[in-house]
Short mmCIF file of N, CA and C in Angstrom, two decimals:
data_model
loop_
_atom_site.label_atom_id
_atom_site.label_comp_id
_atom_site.label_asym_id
_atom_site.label_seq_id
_atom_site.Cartn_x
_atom_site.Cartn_y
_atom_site.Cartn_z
N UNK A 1 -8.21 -13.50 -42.19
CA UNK A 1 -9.06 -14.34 -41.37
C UNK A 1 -8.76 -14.06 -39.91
N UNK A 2 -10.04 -13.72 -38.91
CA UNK A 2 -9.45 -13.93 -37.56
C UNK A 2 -9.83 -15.26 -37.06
N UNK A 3 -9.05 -15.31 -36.11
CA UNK A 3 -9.51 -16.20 -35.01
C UNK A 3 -9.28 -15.85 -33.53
N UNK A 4 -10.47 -16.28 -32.94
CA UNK A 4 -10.73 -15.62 -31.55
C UNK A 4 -10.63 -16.47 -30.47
N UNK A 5 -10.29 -16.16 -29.41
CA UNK A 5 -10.61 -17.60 -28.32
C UNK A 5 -10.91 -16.95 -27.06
N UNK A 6 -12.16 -17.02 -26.34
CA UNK A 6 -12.41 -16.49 -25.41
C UNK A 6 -12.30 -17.23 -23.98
N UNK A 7 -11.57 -17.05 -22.98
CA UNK A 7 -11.33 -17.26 -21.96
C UNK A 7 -12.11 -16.36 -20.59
N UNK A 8 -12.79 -17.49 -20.31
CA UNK A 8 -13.69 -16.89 -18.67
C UNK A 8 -12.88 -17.64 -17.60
N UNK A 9 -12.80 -16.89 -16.53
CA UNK A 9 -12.82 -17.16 -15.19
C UNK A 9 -13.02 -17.09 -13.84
N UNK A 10 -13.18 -17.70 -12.87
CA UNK A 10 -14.10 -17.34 -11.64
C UNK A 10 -13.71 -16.77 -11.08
N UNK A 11 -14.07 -15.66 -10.50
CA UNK A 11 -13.42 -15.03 -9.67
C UNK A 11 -14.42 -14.91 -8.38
N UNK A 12 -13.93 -15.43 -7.33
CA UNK A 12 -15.11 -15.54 -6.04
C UNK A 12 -15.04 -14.29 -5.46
N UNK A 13 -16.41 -13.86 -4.84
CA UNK A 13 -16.25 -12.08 -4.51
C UNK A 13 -15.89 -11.18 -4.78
N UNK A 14 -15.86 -11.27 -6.20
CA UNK A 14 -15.66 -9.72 -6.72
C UNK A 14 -16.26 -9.11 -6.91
N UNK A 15 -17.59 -9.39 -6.97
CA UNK A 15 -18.86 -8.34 -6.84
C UNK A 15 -18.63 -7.35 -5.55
N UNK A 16 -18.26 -8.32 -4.80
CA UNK A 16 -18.03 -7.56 -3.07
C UNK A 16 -16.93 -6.80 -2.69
N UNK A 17 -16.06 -7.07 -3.43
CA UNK A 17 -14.53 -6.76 -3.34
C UNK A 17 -14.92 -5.03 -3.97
N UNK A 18 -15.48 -5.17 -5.03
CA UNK A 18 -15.94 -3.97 -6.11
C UNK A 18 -16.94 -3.08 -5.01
N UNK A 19 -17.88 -3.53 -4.80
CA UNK A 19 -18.64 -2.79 -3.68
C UNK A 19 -17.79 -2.36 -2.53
N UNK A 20 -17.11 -3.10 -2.09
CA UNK A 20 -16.20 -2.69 -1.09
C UNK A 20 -15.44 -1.10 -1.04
N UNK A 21 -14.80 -1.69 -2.32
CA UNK A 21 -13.99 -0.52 -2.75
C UNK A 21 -14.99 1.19 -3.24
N UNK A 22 -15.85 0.67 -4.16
CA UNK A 22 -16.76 1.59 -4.10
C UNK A 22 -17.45 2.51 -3.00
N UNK A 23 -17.52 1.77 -1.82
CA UNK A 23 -17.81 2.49 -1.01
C UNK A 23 -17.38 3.40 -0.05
N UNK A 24 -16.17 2.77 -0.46
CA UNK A 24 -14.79 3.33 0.30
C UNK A 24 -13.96 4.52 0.01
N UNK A 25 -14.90 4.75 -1.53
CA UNK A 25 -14.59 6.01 -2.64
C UNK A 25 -15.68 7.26 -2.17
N UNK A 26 -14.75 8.64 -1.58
CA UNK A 26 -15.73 9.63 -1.27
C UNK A 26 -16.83 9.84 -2.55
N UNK A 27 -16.83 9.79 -3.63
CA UNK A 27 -17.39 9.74 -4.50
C UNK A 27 -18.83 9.22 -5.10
N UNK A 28 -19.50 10.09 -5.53
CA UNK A 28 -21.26 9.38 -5.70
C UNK A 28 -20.79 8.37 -6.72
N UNK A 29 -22.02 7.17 -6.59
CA UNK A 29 -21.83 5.85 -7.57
C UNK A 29 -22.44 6.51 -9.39
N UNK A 30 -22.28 7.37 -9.06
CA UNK A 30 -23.62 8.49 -10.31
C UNK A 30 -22.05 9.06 -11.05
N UNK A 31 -20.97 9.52 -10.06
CA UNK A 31 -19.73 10.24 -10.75
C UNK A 31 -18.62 8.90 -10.99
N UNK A 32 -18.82 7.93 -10.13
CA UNK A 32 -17.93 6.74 -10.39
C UNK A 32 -17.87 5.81 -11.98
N UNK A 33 -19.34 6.01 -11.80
CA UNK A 33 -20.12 5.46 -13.23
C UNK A 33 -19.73 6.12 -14.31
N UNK A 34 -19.86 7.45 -14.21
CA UNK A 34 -19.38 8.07 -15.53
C UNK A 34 -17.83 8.52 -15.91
N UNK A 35 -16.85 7.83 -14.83
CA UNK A 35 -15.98 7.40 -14.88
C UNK A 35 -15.45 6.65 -15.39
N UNK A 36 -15.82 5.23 -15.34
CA UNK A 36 -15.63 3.90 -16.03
C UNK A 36 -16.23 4.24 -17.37
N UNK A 37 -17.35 4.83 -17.09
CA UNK A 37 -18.32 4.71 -18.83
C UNK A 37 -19.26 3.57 -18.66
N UNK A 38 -20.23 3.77 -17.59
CA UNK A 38 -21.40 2.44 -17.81
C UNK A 38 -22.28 2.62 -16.67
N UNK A 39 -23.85 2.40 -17.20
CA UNK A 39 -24.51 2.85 -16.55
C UNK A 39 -24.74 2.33 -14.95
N UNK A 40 -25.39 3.18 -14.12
CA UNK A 40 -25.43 2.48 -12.76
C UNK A 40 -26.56 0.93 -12.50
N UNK A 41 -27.33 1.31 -13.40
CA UNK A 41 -28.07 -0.24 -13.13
C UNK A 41 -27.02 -1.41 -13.65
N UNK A 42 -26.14 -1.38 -14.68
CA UNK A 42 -24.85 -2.33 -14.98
C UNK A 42 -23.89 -2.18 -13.66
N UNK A 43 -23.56 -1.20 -13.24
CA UNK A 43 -23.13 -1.56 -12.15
C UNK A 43 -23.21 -2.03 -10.82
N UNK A 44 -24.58 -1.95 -10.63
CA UNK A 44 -25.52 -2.71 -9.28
C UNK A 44 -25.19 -4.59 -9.73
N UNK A 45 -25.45 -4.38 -10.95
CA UNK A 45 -25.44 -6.10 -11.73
C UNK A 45 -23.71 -6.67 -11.60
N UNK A 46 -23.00 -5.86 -11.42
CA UNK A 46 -21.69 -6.43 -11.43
C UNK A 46 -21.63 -6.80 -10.00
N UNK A 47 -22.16 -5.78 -8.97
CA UNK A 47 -21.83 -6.12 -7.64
C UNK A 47 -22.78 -7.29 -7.08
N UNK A 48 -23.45 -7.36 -7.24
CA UNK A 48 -24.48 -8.63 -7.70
C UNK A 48 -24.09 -9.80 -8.21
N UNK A 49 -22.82 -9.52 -8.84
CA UNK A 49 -22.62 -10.54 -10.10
C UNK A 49 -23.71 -11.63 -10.49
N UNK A 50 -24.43 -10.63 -11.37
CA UNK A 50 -25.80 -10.98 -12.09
C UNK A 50 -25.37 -11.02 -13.89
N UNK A 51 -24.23 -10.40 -13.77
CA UNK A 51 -23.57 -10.42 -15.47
C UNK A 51 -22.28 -10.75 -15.06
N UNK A 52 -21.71 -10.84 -16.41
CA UNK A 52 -20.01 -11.11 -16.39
C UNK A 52 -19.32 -9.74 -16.73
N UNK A 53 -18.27 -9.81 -16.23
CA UNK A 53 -17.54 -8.56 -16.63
C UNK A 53 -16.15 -8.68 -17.33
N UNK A 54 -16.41 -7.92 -18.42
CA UNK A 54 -15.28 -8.00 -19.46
C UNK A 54 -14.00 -7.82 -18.79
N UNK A 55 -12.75 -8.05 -19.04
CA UNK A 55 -11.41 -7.48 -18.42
C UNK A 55 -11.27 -6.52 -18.47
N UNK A 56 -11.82 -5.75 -19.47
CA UNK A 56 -10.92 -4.38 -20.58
C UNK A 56 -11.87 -3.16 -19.09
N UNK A 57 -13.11 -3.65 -18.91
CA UNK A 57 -14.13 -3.00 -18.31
C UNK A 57 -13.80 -3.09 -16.77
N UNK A 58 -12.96 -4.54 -16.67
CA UNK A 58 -12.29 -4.47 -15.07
C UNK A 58 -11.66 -3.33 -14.64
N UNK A 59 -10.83 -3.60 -15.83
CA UNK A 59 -9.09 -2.66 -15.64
C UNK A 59 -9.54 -1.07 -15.42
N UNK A 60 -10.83 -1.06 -16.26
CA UNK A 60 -11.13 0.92 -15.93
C UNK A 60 -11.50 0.80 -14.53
N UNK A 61 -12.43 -0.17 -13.98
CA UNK A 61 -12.65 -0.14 -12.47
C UNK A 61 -11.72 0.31 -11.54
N UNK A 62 -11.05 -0.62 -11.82
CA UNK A 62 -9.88 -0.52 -10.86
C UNK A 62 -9.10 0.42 -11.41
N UNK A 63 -8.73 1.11 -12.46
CA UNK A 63 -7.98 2.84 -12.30
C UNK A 63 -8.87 3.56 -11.99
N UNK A 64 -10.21 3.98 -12.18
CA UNK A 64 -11.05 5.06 -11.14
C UNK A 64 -10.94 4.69 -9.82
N UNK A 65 -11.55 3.17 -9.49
CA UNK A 65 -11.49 2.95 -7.83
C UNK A 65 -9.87 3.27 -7.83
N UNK A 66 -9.15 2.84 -8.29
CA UNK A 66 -7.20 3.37 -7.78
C UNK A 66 -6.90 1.52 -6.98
N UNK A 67 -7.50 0.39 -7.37
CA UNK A 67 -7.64 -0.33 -6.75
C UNK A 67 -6.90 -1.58 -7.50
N UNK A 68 -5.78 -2.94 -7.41
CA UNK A 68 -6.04 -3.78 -8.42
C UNK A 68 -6.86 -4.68 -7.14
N UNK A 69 -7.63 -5.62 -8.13
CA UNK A 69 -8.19 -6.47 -7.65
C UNK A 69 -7.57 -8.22 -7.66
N UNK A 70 -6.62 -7.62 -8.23
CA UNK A 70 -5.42 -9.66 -8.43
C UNK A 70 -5.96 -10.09 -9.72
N UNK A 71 -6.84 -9.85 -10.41
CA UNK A 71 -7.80 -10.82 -11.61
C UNK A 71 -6.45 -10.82 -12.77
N UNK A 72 -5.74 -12.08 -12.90
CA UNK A 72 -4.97 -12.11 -14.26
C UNK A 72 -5.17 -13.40 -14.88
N UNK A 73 -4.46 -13.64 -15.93
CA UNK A 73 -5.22 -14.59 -16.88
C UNK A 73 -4.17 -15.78 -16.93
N UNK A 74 -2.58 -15.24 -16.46
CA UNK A 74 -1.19 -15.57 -16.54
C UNK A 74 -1.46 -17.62 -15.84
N UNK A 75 -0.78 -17.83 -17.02
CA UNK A 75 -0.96 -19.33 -16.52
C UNK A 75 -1.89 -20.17 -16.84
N UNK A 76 -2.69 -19.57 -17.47
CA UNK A 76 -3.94 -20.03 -18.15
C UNK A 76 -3.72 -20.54 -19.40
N UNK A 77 -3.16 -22.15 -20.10
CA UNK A 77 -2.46 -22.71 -21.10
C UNK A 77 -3.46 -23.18 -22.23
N UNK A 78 -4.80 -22.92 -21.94
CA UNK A 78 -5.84 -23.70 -22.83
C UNK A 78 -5.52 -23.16 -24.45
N UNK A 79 -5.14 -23.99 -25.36
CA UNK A 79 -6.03 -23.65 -26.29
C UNK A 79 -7.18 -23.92 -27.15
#
């Protein structure tokens, strides 16, 4: 049997923080993309934050950008 428990949280400006960094990367958003593994209209939507973004999908961000962004879950007691 599993059991699952999903935990969201806010993170203010990280759409911008992500754009930031992106732009800051000599790199086309076309080679960044196929970096992470996800298309560029999903990634316009993250900087937007028009969707949510998985952790697992953070963490590749931030090793292509070379960037952390602070996002941890530590301390978070809900069950």
């Amino acid at each position: 049997m599993k059991v699952t428990k999903t935990i969201s949280i806010d993170v203010p400006d990280l759409g911008a923080k992500i754009k930031a960094a992106r732009e800051a990367d000599p790199r086309s958003l076309k080679a960044i993309c196929k970096a992470v593994g996800m298309s560029q209209m999903n990634w316009y939507r993250i900087e937007d934050e028009k969707q949510s973004l998985p952790i697992e999908k953070l963490r590749k961000i931030e090793e292509v950008l070379g960037i952390d962004f602070g996002v941890n879950f530590e301390g978070n007691t809900d069950v």
